[in-house]
Short mmCIF file of C-alpha atoms in Angstrom, two decimals:
data_model
loop_
_atom_site.label_atom_id
_atom_site.label_comp_id
_atom_site.label_asym_id
_atom_site.label_seq_id
_atom_site.Cartn_x
_atom_site.Cartn_y
_atom_site.Cartn_z
CA MET A 427 -74.12 -157.41 103.22
CA ASN A 428 -71.57 -159.81 101.32
CA PRO A 429 -68.20 -159.42 103.13
CA LEU A 430 -66.40 -158.90 100.20
CA HIS A 431 -68.17 -155.51 100.08
CA ARG A 432 -66.26 -152.43 101.83
CA ARG A 433 -66.85 -149.33 102.56
CA TYR A 434 -65.95 -146.57 99.36
CA VAL A 435 -62.42 -145.44 100.76
CA HIS A 436 -62.89 -141.87 99.13
CA GLY A 437 -66.58 -141.26 100.97
CA HIS A 438 -69.85 -140.19 98.46
CA SER A 439 -69.73 -136.19 99.15
CA ASP A 440 -70.79 -133.95 96.41
CA ARG A 441 -67.15 -132.88 96.45
CA GLU A 442 -65.98 -136.17 95.53
CA SER A 443 -68.90 -136.73 92.75
CA GLU A 444 -67.66 -133.46 91.23
CA ARG A 445 -64.00 -134.75 91.36
CA LEU A 446 -64.96 -137.78 89.64
CA TYR A 447 -66.87 -136.23 86.99
CA TYR A 448 -63.81 -133.50 86.69
CA GLN A 449 -61.31 -137.06 86.56
CA ALA A 450 -63.32 -138.18 83.70
CA SER A 451 -63.32 -135.47 81.93
CA LYS A 452 -59.75 -134.73 81.96
CA LEU A 453 -58.41 -137.83 81.43
CA ALA A 454 -61.26 -138.84 78.90
CA GLU A 455 -58.48 -138.62 75.94
CA LEU A 456 -55.72 -140.57 77.70
CA LEU A 457 -57.80 -143.50 78.99
CA HIS A 458 -60.70 -143.91 76.63
CA HIS A 459 -59.80 -142.82 73.00
CA ASP A 460 -59.28 -146.54 71.71
CA THR A 461 -62.50 -147.42 72.95
CA CYS A 462 -64.77 -148.18 70.90
CA TYR A 463 -67.41 -150.67 70.75
CA SER A 464 -68.92 -151.44 66.85
CA PRO A 465 -73.12 -150.63 66.44
CA GLY A 466 -75.10 -152.74 68.06
CA SER A 467 -73.00 -154.53 70.42
CA ARG A 468 -73.98 -154.82 74.20
CA VAL A 469 -71.75 -153.83 76.49
CA LEU A 470 -72.04 -153.95 80.02
CA GLU A 471 -70.32 -151.39 82.20
CA ALA A 472 -69.70 -152.86 85.69
CA ALA A 473 -69.95 -150.49 88.58
CA CYS A 474 -70.46 -146.92 86.99
CA GLY A 475 -70.57 -144.70 89.80
CA VAL A 476 -72.04 -141.75 89.39
CA GLY A 477 -71.82 -141.97 86.01
CA ALA A 478 -68.73 -140.37 85.27
CA GLN A 479 -67.21 -142.72 82.89
CA THR A 480 -70.47 -143.40 81.24
CA VAL A 481 -71.33 -140.34 79.80
CA ILE A 482 -67.79 -140.51 77.72
CA LEU A 483 -68.16 -144.18 77.08
CA ALA A 484 -71.54 -144.14 75.27
CA ARG A 485 -70.42 -141.09 73.36
CA ASN A 486 -67.41 -142.63 72.15
CA SER A 487 -69.57 -145.85 71.14
CA PRO A 488 -72.91 -144.34 70.07
CA GLY A 489 -74.21 -147.67 68.02
CA ALA A 490 -73.85 -149.52 70.76
CA GLU A 491 -76.06 -150.37 73.72
CA PHE A 492 -74.93 -150.26 77.36
CA VAL A 493 -76.10 -151.18 80.49
CA SER A 494 -74.00 -149.65 83.68
CA VAL A 495 -74.77 -151.14 86.79
CA ASP A 496 -73.62 -150.62 90.48
CA ILE A 497 -74.31 -151.83 93.95
CA SER A 498 -75.34 -148.51 95.12
CA PRO A 499 -78.26 -147.39 94.68
CA GLU A 500 -77.37 -143.02 95.30
CA SER A 501 -75.07 -143.48 92.60
CA LEU A 502 -77.18 -144.69 90.26
CA ALA A 503 -79.53 -142.38 90.50
CA THR A 504 -76.79 -139.43 89.70
CA ALA A 505 -75.69 -141.38 86.93
CA LYS A 506 -79.38 -141.55 85.42
CA ASP A 507 -79.47 -138.14 86.07
CA ARG A 508 -76.01 -137.12 84.44
CA VAL A 509 -76.65 -139.39 81.68
CA PHE A 510 -79.71 -138.27 80.89
CA GLN A 511 -78.88 -134.35 81.60
CA GLU A 512 -75.94 -135.01 78.30
CA GLY A 513 -79.01 -136.02 75.77
CA ILE A 514 -77.31 -140.00 75.98
CA ARG A 515 -80.06 -142.26 74.88
CA ASN A 516 -78.07 -145.59 74.44
CA VAL A 517 -77.88 -146.40 78.40
CA ALA A 518 -80.07 -148.67 80.74
CA PHE A 519 -78.99 -148.65 84.32
CA ARG A 520 -79.95 -151.58 86.69
CA ARG A 521 -79.12 -152.14 90.21
CA ALA A 522 -76.56 -155.05 90.69
CA ASP A 523 -73.69 -156.54 92.74
CA ILE A 524 -70.20 -157.32 91.29
CA TYR A 525 -70.28 -160.61 92.62
CA ASP A 526 -74.02 -161.84 92.17
CA LEU A 527 -74.78 -160.54 88.74
CA PRO A 528 -78.33 -160.82 87.50
CA PHE A 529 -77.39 -161.56 84.00
CA GLY A 530 -77.14 -164.95 82.36
CA PRO A 531 -74.10 -166.53 80.68
CA GLU A 532 -73.21 -164.95 77.58
CA THR A 533 -75.00 -161.74 78.02
CA PHE A 534 -72.73 -159.25 76.92
CA ASP A 535 -69.96 -158.72 74.43
CA HIS A 536 -67.87 -156.61 75.60
CA VAL A 537 -67.21 -155.59 79.43
CA PHE A 538 -65.73 -152.04 80.74
CA VAL A 539 -64.62 -152.04 84.25
CA CYS A 540 -62.72 -148.52 85.75
CA PHE A 541 -61.56 -147.87 88.74
CA LEU A 542 -63.54 -150.62 90.59
CA LEU A 543 -61.12 -153.54 91.01
CA GLU A 544 -58.91 -151.42 93.32
CA HIS A 545 -61.64 -151.37 96.14
CA LEU A 546 -62.66 -154.89 95.73
CA ALA A 547 -61.28 -157.53 98.60
CA ASP A 548 -61.91 -160.07 95.34
CA PRO A 549 -60.80 -158.56 92.62
CA LEU A 550 -60.04 -162.41 90.69
CA LEU A 551 -63.30 -163.21 91.64
CA ALA A 552 -64.81 -160.10 90.33
CA LEU A 553 -63.41 -160.70 86.91
CA ASN A 554 -64.49 -164.66 86.85
CA ASN A 555 -67.75 -163.23 87.33
CA LEU A 556 -67.57 -160.95 84.40
CA LYS A 557 -65.98 -163.62 82.06
CA GLY A 558 -68.90 -165.55 82.62
CA ILE A 559 -71.54 -163.07 81.60
CA LEU A 560 -69.43 -162.43 78.66
CA ARG A 561 -69.45 -164.40 75.11
CA ALA A 562 -66.86 -166.24 73.70
CA ASN A 563 -64.68 -163.94 72.14
CA GLY A 564 -65.80 -161.03 74.11
CA THR A 565 -63.40 -158.04 75.33
CA LEU A 566 -62.79 -157.20 78.70
CA THR A 567 -61.09 -153.73 79.22
CA VAL A 568 -59.91 -152.52 82.59
CA ILE A 569 -58.31 -149.54 83.93
CA GLU A 570 -57.28 -148.97 86.86
CA GLY A 571 -54.85 -145.96 89.01
CA ASP A 572 -51.35 -147.25 90.84
CA HIS A 573 -50.66 -144.62 93.41
CA GLY A 574 -47.24 -146.26 93.78
CA SER A 575 -46.07 -144.22 90.62
CA ALA A 576 -46.56 -141.08 91.78
CA LEU A 577 -43.70 -138.99 90.92
CA PHE A 578 -42.65 -135.57 91.81
CA TYR A 579 -40.27 -133.35 92.40
CA PRO A 580 -39.77 -131.82 94.73
CA ASP A 581 -39.45 -135.05 96.24
CA SER A 582 -40.84 -135.15 100.18
CA ARG A 583 -40.97 -137.74 102.66
CA ASP A 584 -44.38 -136.06 104.22
CA ALA A 585 -45.64 -136.18 101.00
CA HIS A 586 -44.75 -139.56 100.41
CA ARG A 587 -46.76 -140.30 103.87
CA VAL A 588 -49.74 -138.50 103.15
CA ILE A 589 -50.12 -140.86 99.80
CA ASP A 590 -49.42 -144.16 101.99
CA CYS A 591 -52.33 -143.14 104.44
CA LEU A 592 -54.67 -143.74 101.50
CA VAL A 593 -52.87 -146.35 100.49
CA GLN A 594 -53.40 -148.11 103.99
CA LEU A 595 -56.85 -147.40 104.65
CA GLN A 596 -57.74 -148.66 101.13
CA ARG A 597 -55.93 -151.81 101.89
CA GLN A 598 -57.97 -152.01 105.76
CA ALA A 599 -61.28 -151.56 103.14
CA GLY A 600 -60.24 -154.43 101.96
CA GLY A 601 -58.70 -152.85 98.55
CA ASN A 602 -55.75 -152.65 96.68
CA ALA A 603 -54.42 -148.65 95.98
CA LEU A 604 -51.19 -150.41 93.90
CA ILE A 605 -53.28 -152.81 91.60
CA GLY A 606 -52.70 -151.05 88.56
CA ARG A 607 -49.32 -152.72 88.22
CA GLU A 608 -51.38 -156.10 88.75
CA LEU A 609 -53.75 -156.17 85.90
CA TRP A 610 -51.57 -158.44 83.14
CA HIS A 611 -51.59 -161.08 86.00
CA LEU A 612 -55.31 -160.37 87.37
CA MET A 613 -56.34 -160.51 83.62
CA THR A 614 -54.44 -163.65 82.78
CA ASP A 615 -55.01 -165.67 85.98
CA ALA A 616 -58.86 -165.09 85.54
CA GLY A 617 -58.31 -167.00 82.15
CA PHE A 618 -58.66 -164.03 79.42
CA MET A 619 -56.27 -164.64 76.56
CA ASP A 620 -54.27 -162.06 74.48
CA VAL A 621 -54.00 -159.85 77.30
CA THR A 622 -52.17 -156.60 76.34
CA VAL A 623 -51.70 -153.87 79.17
CA SER A 624 -50.47 -150.28 78.01
CA PRO A 625 -49.54 -147.84 80.78
CA ARG A 626 -51.07 -144.13 80.62
CA GLN A 627 -49.06 -141.49 82.13
CA VAL A 628 -50.21 -138.49 83.41
CA TYR A 629 -47.09 -135.70 83.18
CA ALA A 630 -47.34 -131.78 84.43
CA ASP A 631 -45.34 -129.17 84.76
CA CYS A 632 -45.58 -125.18 84.75
CA SER A 633 -45.35 -125.45 81.44
CA ARG A 634 -48.70 -127.65 81.24
CA PRO A 635 -51.17 -125.44 83.06
CA ASP A 636 -53.87 -128.13 82.20
CA SER A 637 -52.31 -130.94 83.64
CA VAL A 638 -51.34 -129.15 86.61
CA GLU A 639 -55.08 -128.31 87.06
CA GLY A 640 -55.53 -131.69 87.16
CA VAL A 641 -52.95 -133.00 89.56
CA LYS A 642 -54.42 -129.95 91.91
CA HIS A 643 -57.88 -131.41 91.57
CA ILE A 644 -58.10 -134.94 91.25
CA PHE A 645 -55.06 -136.73 93.09
CA ILE A 646 -54.54 -134.02 95.67
CA THR A 647 -57.90 -133.18 96.10
CA MET A 648 -58.55 -137.28 96.46
CA ILE A 649 -55.80 -137.47 99.25
CA GLU A 650 -57.09 -134.81 101.10
CA GLU A 651 -60.34 -136.47 101.55
CA VAL A 652 -59.29 -139.01 103.88
CA ARG A 653 -57.66 -136.18 105.87
CA LYS A 654 -59.81 -136.75 108.72
CA GLU A 655 -60.13 -140.31 108.81
CA ALA A 656 -55.89 -140.71 108.65
CA ILE A 657 -55.18 -138.15 111.53
CA SER A 658 -57.79 -139.64 113.94
CA ARG A 659 -56.37 -143.64 113.07
CA GLY A 660 -53.40 -142.11 114.34
CA MET A 661 -51.38 -142.95 110.97
CA VAL A 662 -50.23 -139.78 110.91
CA ASP A 663 -50.18 -136.33 113.37
CA LYS A 664 -51.37 -133.25 111.99
CA GLU A 665 -48.29 -131.46 111.37
CA THR A 666 -46.95 -134.39 108.68
CA TRP A 667 -50.12 -134.40 106.99
CA GLU A 668 -50.30 -130.78 106.47
CA LYS A 669 -46.60 -130.85 105.75
CA GLY A 670 -47.52 -133.93 103.12
CA ILE A 671 -50.35 -131.74 101.73
CA SER A 672 -48.15 -128.68 101.46
CA ASP A 673 -45.42 -130.34 99.69
CA LEU A 674 -48.06 -132.02 97.16
CA TYR A 675 -49.08 -128.56 96.56
CA ARG A 676 -45.40 -127.51 96.11
CA THR A 677 -45.45 -129.79 93.17
CA THR A 678 -47.79 -127.92 90.99
CA GLU A 679 -46.03 -124.43 91.37
CA GLN A 680 -42.95 -123.26 89.82
CA GLY A 681 -40.60 -125.70 88.64
CA GLY A 682 -42.13 -128.47 90.31
CA THR A 683 -43.39 -131.74 88.40
CA PHE A 684 -45.55 -134.63 88.85
CA CYS A 685 -46.24 -137.85 86.99
CA TYR A 686 -48.92 -140.63 87.90
CA THR A 687 -49.55 -143.83 86.01
CA PHE A 688 -53.01 -145.36 85.06
CA PHE A 689 -52.95 -149.08 83.35
CA LYS A 690 -55.05 -150.71 80.73
CA ALA A 691 -55.70 -153.85 80.45
CA VAL A 692 -57.86 -155.47 77.50
CA GLY A 693 -58.34 -159.38 77.22
CA ARG A 694 -60.63 -161.98 75.52
CA LYS A 695 -63.20 -164.60 76.54
CA GLU A 696 -61.60 -167.69 74.84
CA GLY A 697 -63.35 -168.65 71.84
CA MET B 833 -8.61 -133.27 88.52
CA ASN B 834 -11.78 -130.70 88.29
CA PRO B 835 -13.25 -131.47 91.67
CA LEU B 836 -16.56 -131.50 89.77
CA HIS B 837 -15.69 -134.68 88.19
CA ARG B 838 -16.24 -137.50 89.99
CA ARG B 839 -15.83 -141.39 89.52
CA TYR B 840 -18.15 -142.89 86.67
CA VAL B 841 -20.31 -144.91 89.26
CA HIS B 842 -21.46 -148.12 86.70
CA GLY B 843 -17.70 -148.65 86.15
CA HIS B 844 -15.91 -148.96 82.74
CA SER B 845 -15.60 -152.65 82.49
CA ASP B 846 -16.71 -154.22 78.73
CA ARG B 847 -19.42 -155.62 80.17
CA GLU B 848 -20.91 -152.01 81.14
CA SER B 849 -19.85 -151.29 77.48
CA GLU B 850 -22.03 -153.82 76.14
CA ARG B 851 -24.80 -153.10 78.53
CA LEU B 852 -24.57 -149.34 77.00
CA TYR B 853 -24.23 -150.41 73.24
CA TYR B 854 -27.47 -153.18 74.15
CA GLN B 855 -29.33 -150.09 76.31
CA ALA B 856 -29.32 -147.62 73.07
CA SER B 857 -30.20 -150.53 70.36
CA LYS B 858 -33.33 -151.14 72.28
CA LEU B 859 -34.29 -147.32 73.39
CA ALA B 860 -33.62 -145.90 70.02
CA GLU B 861 -37.00 -145.69 69.13
CA LEU B 862 -38.84 -145.09 71.95
CA LEU B 863 -35.81 -141.85 73.31
CA HIS B 864 -34.67 -140.91 70.03
CA HIS B 865 -37.53 -141.37 67.23
CA ASP B 866 -37.64 -137.78 67.36
CA THR B 867 -34.61 -136.45 67.21
CA CYS B 868 -33.63 -135.27 63.47
CA TYR B 869 -31.34 -132.32 62.73
CA SER B 870 -31.65 -130.77 59.33
CA PRO B 871 -28.76 -131.33 56.88
CA GLY B 872 -25.52 -129.00 57.26
CA SER B 873 -26.49 -127.97 61.44
CA ARG B 874 -23.49 -128.40 63.52
CA VAL B 875 -24.32 -130.89 66.52
CA LEU B 876 -22.35 -131.09 69.34
CA GLU B 877 -23.03 -134.31 71.40
CA ALA B 878 -21.84 -133.85 74.91
CA ALA B 879 -20.09 -136.50 76.69
CA CYS B 880 -20.90 -139.63 74.14
CA GLY B 881 -18.65 -142.18 76.31
CA VAL B 882 -18.30 -145.25 74.37
CA GLY B 883 -20.42 -143.83 71.46
CA ALA B 884 -23.48 -146.10 72.47
CA GLN B 885 -26.26 -142.95 71.50
CA THR B 886 -23.57 -141.94 68.54
CA VAL B 887 -24.59 -144.47 66.13
CA ILE B 888 -28.12 -143.54 66.35
CA LEU B 889 -27.80 -139.63 66.40
CA ALA B 890 -25.77 -139.92 63.56
CA ARG B 891 -27.73 -142.37 61.61
CA ASN B 892 -31.00 -140.21 62.14
CA SER B 893 -29.65 -137.22 60.67
CA PRO B 894 -27.16 -138.23 58.48
CA GLY B 895 -27.00 -134.57 56.61
CA ALA B 896 -25.85 -133.13 60.13
CA GLU B 897 -22.04 -132.74 61.15
CA PHE B 898 -21.70 -134.01 64.77
CA VAL B 899 -18.87 -132.80 66.96
CA SER B 900 -19.42 -135.47 69.68
CA VAL B 901 -16.72 -134.98 72.93
CA ASP B 902 -16.03 -136.71 76.46
CA ILE B 903 -13.80 -136.18 79.20
CA SER B 904 -12.49 -139.96 78.89
CA PRO B 905 -9.86 -140.78 76.39
CA GLU B 906 -10.80 -144.42 76.56
CA SER B 907 -14.32 -144.05 76.31
CA LEU B 908 -13.72 -141.57 72.96
CA ALA B 909 -11.07 -144.22 71.54
CA THR B 910 -14.03 -147.00 71.67
CA ALA B 911 -16.60 -144.81 70.71
CA LYS B 912 -14.51 -143.44 67.41
CA ASP B 913 -13.51 -147.44 66.95
CA ARG B 914 -17.47 -148.29 67.16
CA VAL B 915 -18.75 -145.33 64.97
CA PHE B 916 -16.15 -146.34 62.15
CA GLN B 917 -17.23 -150.33 62.49
CA GLU B 918 -20.86 -149.28 61.66
CA GLY B 919 -19.54 -147.12 58.07
CA ILE B 920 -20.78 -143.69 60.38
CA ARG B 921 -18.69 -140.55 58.66
CA ASN B 922 -20.62 -137.36 59.73
CA VAL B 923 -18.94 -137.34 63.31
CA ALA B 924 -15.95 -136.05 64.25
CA PHE B 925 -14.58 -136.75 67.91
CA ARG B 926 -12.87 -134.60 70.08
CA ARG B 927 -11.70 -134.86 73.79
CA ALA B 928 -13.45 -132.46 76.21
CA ASP B 929 -14.52 -131.07 79.35
CA ILE B 930 -18.29 -130.70 79.74
CA TYR B 931 -16.71 -127.64 82.28
CA ASP B 932 -14.10 -126.48 80.22
CA LEU B 933 -15.61 -126.56 76.82
CA PRO B 934 -12.94 -126.12 73.85
CA PHE B 935 -15.13 -124.08 71.75
CA GLY B 936 -16.09 -120.37 71.17
CA PRO B 937 -19.72 -118.77 71.96
CA GLU B 938 -22.17 -120.04 69.37
CA THR B 939 -20.43 -122.48 67.54
CA PHE B 940 -23.32 -125.14 67.39
CA ASP B 941 -26.71 -125.17 66.28
CA HIS B 942 -27.59 -127.72 68.53
CA VAL B 943 -26.52 -129.74 71.53
CA PHE B 944 -27.45 -133.46 72.29
CA VAL B 945 -27.13 -134.88 75.98
CA CYS B 946 -28.08 -138.13 77.15
CA PHE B 947 -27.32 -140.02 80.41
CA LEU B 948 -25.07 -137.10 81.40
CA LEU B 949 -26.12 -134.87 84.16
CA GLU B 950 -27.27 -137.86 86.36
CA HIS B 951 -23.46 -138.01 87.38
CA LEU B 952 -22.34 -134.36 87.58
CA ALA B 953 -21.83 -132.69 90.80
CA ASP B 954 -23.33 -129.39 89.28
CA PRO B 955 -25.99 -130.12 86.20
CA LEU B 956 -26.51 -126.18 85.58
CA LEU B 957 -23.15 -124.88 85.48
CA ALA B 958 -23.21 -127.60 82.92
CA LEU B 959 -26.32 -126.61 81.31
CA ASN B 960 -24.89 -122.94 81.08
CA ASN B 961 -21.57 -123.96 79.53
CA LEU B 962 -23.76 -126.03 76.88
CA LYS B 963 -25.84 -122.60 76.71
CA GLY B 964 -22.77 -120.83 75.83
CA ILE B 965 -21.53 -122.36 72.52
CA LEU B 966 -25.11 -122.92 71.14
CA ARG B 967 -25.85 -119.83 68.60
CA ALA B 968 -29.46 -118.01 68.94
CA ASN B 969 -32.47 -120.16 68.78
CA GLY B 970 -30.79 -123.11 68.82
CA THR B 971 -31.73 -126.23 70.27
CA LEU B 972 -30.78 -128.09 73.48
CA THR B 973 -32.01 -132.23 74.07
CA VAL B 974 -31.17 -133.41 77.22
CA ILE B 975 -31.93 -137.14 78.24
CA GLU B 976 -32.21 -138.56 81.81
CA GLY B 977 -33.55 -141.65 83.34
CA ASP B 978 -35.32 -141.56 87.03
CA HIS B 979 -34.74 -144.60 89.55
CA GLY B 980 -37.49 -143.51 91.31
CA SER B 981 -39.31 -144.27 88.86
CA ALA B 982 -38.77 -148.24 88.95
CA LEU B 983 -42.54 -150.04 89.63
CA PHE B 984 -42.98 -153.01 89.71
CA TYR B 985 -45.14 -156.32 90.47
CA PRO B 986 -44.91 -158.30 92.90
CA ASP B 987 -43.56 -155.22 94.95
CA SER B 988 -40.31 -156.16 97.17
CA ARG B 989 -38.54 -153.69 99.99
CA ASP B 990 -35.65 -155.73 99.24
CA ALA B 991 -35.71 -155.42 95.08
CA HIS B 992 -36.12 -151.23 96.50
CA ARG B 993 -33.33 -151.68 99.15
CA VAL B 994 -30.65 -152.44 96.32
CA ILE B 995 -32.27 -149.87 93.88
CA ASP B 996 -31.49 -147.21 96.45
CA CYS B 997 -28.15 -148.88 96.98
CA LEU B 998 -26.89 -147.50 93.17
CA VAL B 999 -29.05 -144.04 93.87
CA GLN B 1000 -26.57 -143.82 97.06
CA LEU B 1001 -23.69 -144.65 95.84
CA GLN B 1002 -24.72 -142.24 92.43
CA ARG B 1003 -25.34 -139.63 95.18
CA GLN B 1004 -22.00 -140.25 96.99
CA ALA B 1005 -20.02 -139.39 93.94
CA GLY B 1006 -21.69 -135.98 93.17
CA GLY B 1007 -24.62 -137.60 91.10
CA ASN B 1008 -28.15 -137.66 90.92
CA ALA B 1009 -30.12 -140.90 90.00
CA LEU B 1010 -33.33 -138.98 90.54
CA ILE B 1011 -32.73 -136.40 88.00
CA GLY B 1012 -35.16 -137.07 85.30
CA ARG B 1013 -38.04 -135.36 87.25
CA GLU B 1014 -35.67 -132.28 87.69
CA LEU B 1015 -35.16 -131.58 83.81
CA TRP B 1016 -37.84 -128.95 83.59
CA HIS B 1017 -36.64 -126.85 86.56
CA LEU B 1018 -33.04 -127.41 85.53
CA MET B 1019 -33.30 -126.24 81.58
CA THR B 1020 -35.48 -123.30 82.94
CA ASP B 1021 -33.10 -122.04 85.36
CA ALA B 1022 -30.10 -122.57 83.06
CA GLY B 1023 -32.12 -119.87 81.21
CA PHE B 1024 -33.47 -122.50 78.14
CA MET B 1025 -36.78 -121.21 76.47
CA ASP B 1026 -40.08 -123.12 75.47
CA VAL B 1027 -39.23 -125.72 77.28
CA THR B 1028 -40.63 -128.69 76.91
CA VAL B 1029 -40.37 -132.24 79.04
CA SER B 1030 -41.97 -135.76 77.37
CA PRO B 1031 -41.69 -138.85 79.79
CA ARG B 1032 -40.81 -141.90 77.91
CA GLN B 1033 -42.18 -144.94 79.55
CA VAL B 1034 -40.52 -148.71 79.49
CA TYR B 1035 -43.38 -151.65 80.62
CA ALA B 1036 -42.68 -155.12 80.77
CA ASP B 1037 -44.98 -158.48 81.17
CA CYS B 1038 -44.59 -161.60 80.13
CA SER B 1039 -46.21 -160.95 76.70
CA ARG B 1040 -43.51 -158.54 75.80
CA PRO B 1041 -40.42 -160.38 75.72
CA ASP B 1042 -38.24 -157.96 74.28
CA SER B 1043 -39.59 -155.85 76.93
CA VAL B 1044 -38.25 -158.68 79.37
CA GLU B 1045 -35.22 -158.94 78.37
CA GLY B 1046 -34.17 -155.34 78.29
CA VAL B 1047 -35.38 -154.88 81.91
CA LYS B 1048 -33.36 -157.95 82.87
CA HIS B 1049 -30.02 -156.82 80.92
CA ILE B 1050 -30.03 -153.06 81.14
CA PHE B 1051 -31.81 -152.24 84.55
CA ILE B 1052 -31.35 -155.09 86.88
CA THR B 1053 -27.77 -155.85 84.89
CA MET B 1054 -27.02 -151.90 86.27
CA ILE B 1055 -27.95 -152.55 89.82
CA GLU B 1056 -26.25 -155.95 89.91
CA GLU B 1057 -22.69 -153.49 88.62
CA VAL B 1058 -23.05 -151.87 92.17
CA ARG B 1059 -23.14 -155.04 94.34
CA LYS B 1060 -19.16 -155.24 95.75
CA GLU B 1061 -19.37 -151.44 96.57
CA ALA B 1062 -22.42 -151.07 98.02
CA ILE B 1063 -22.01 -154.50 100.05
CA SER B 1064 -18.06 -153.12 101.43
CA ARG B 1065 -19.66 -149.89 102.37
CA GLY B 1066 -22.06 -151.60 104.37
CA MET B 1067 -25.04 -150.23 102.79
CA VAL B 1068 -26.65 -153.31 102.48
CA ASP B 1069 -25.76 -157.03 103.69
CA LYS B 1070 -25.19 -159.97 101.33
CA GLU B 1071 -28.34 -161.56 102.07
CA THR B 1072 -30.44 -158.37 101.39
CA TRP B 1073 -28.82 -158.16 98.23
CA GLU B 1074 -28.98 -161.24 96.73
CA LYS B 1075 -33.12 -161.52 97.75
CA GLY B 1076 -33.13 -157.79 96.45
CA ILE B 1077 -31.57 -158.64 92.94
CA SER B 1078 -33.98 -162.02 92.99
CA ASP B 1079 -36.71 -159.91 93.36
CA LEU B 1080 -35.98 -158.10 90.78
CA TYR B 1081 -35.78 -161.16 88.32
CA ARG B 1082 -38.90 -162.07 90.03
CA THR B 1083 -40.79 -159.22 87.99
CA THR B 1084 -39.47 -160.32 84.48
CA GLU B 1085 -40.70 -164.23 85.01
CA GLN B 1086 -44.64 -165.25 84.82
CA GLY B 1087 -46.96 -162.73 86.04
CA GLY B 1088 -44.59 -160.03 86.96
CA THR B 1089 -44.24 -156.36 85.47
CA PHE B 1090 -41.46 -153.69 85.09
CA CYS B 1091 -42.18 -149.84 84.45
CA TYR B 1092 -39.61 -147.80 84.01
CA THR B 1093 -39.65 -143.99 83.23
CA PHE B 1094 -36.83 -141.88 81.57
CA PHE B 1095 -37.71 -138.18 80.87
CA LYS B 1096 -36.36 -135.71 77.65
CA ALA B 1097 -36.49 -132.50 77.67
CA VAL B 1098 -35.96 -129.80 74.78
CA GLY B 1099 -35.59 -126.01 74.83
CA ARG B 1100 -33.98 -123.22 72.75
CA LYS B 1101 -31.68 -120.91 73.55
CA GLU B 1102 -33.06 -117.39 73.23
CA GLY B 1103 -32.74 -115.72 69.79
#
């Protein structure tokens, strides 16, 4: 296995797939409303995973032709089923390695990447590879989160500690859970032109029950998934973990607030 | 002096006044574009300081009548001059203590507060007082920052330490530099109805030179103002301070990014 590939820190459980579908549908408007490809354009979705974003992407650009790739055959099979069930017909699936793409130079008009770079040991190499298969003046769109953006009330040291467990585990797996803030320099260093980054902030308090549900089922659930590993590696003791998770849930109750920022970057390949 | 009043942590230098005017003009669109009071309405601006927001407020609502109050006669005199020089005629100034307001019940249609609660030892009492002088169904608008929202690349422990010096100093002076995330519960606890909070995020990278200048002249300058006090109180040594400030400036250079979130809350007094 390519040493650049590491274990997917969030695991591959059904619960994780459901979390990803839920996340994609909840965040569709915030993250994807301004991504629309013109009819006839060829778009690569790099690392489609279980197809959580694929459905939204393909619906937003019904005239575009998508090729969605992933390194995991299992994820790809799930994605195919999902997209077929949704009645979407403008997506072809193919197994591919982001570090060794099976496409010739300038094959695509646009490339779309969501929640991928955070898991890669060499995001710059990945961006360079994606630039290679993009035609001149084609665009690359990247969306990533940044767990350092989590801001909440009541504030809690233990809550920050459990979040930090995921950040550390992802780092040990070769990734970077704080990559959102780095998109501008990564895209620019990879040679993309006219790079624009726009932060997309989620804010939840009791008057926004839908956002509060999102915080529970997207963010806190994601943290909870690394419980066993964090404790068994001695990153945190059981008591602190339970207190940290309980404090995170407290932010979704009466008087609590929770903020999180995603970053979306768009760049153009030199003409 | 009322024990609830503490020293203004940022000081009263000319440099600080200039920073406040600059901040107000740079952030006018982001923070104030959706605050507009109908002609004839009576609006209290509580704690106008040197009038940095007053000019923007009064211009956005030329038909409204403002009463701008502050506890500091010096600030008030500066604010008066400023507003007069700008040719604005719909503002009256008056010296007043937020904890002992010289107005009868239900005197105002609306109340506006910006960057005040963060400096108060009892923000809830202040909100209750403001509710008292507001008519039924009148609105209260509050804008506050939250220094915990500062997110930047390259990340730096020393940069966080110098920011934390200001947070600590403000706490020691009885205030709370992390109050933005608390607006929802503060307004709700004070009995306001239909409270809505909207975060307003500033994002800066090299492609946005205007935002980069804002980060330098608003945020970093504000931190630099507490240098002497932070070092003399032993919160941080000189070397760490210089490194932290230098790291903050680094975020405004090639490849760097900087985010900060303000919070704006609007609530209504029960009818």
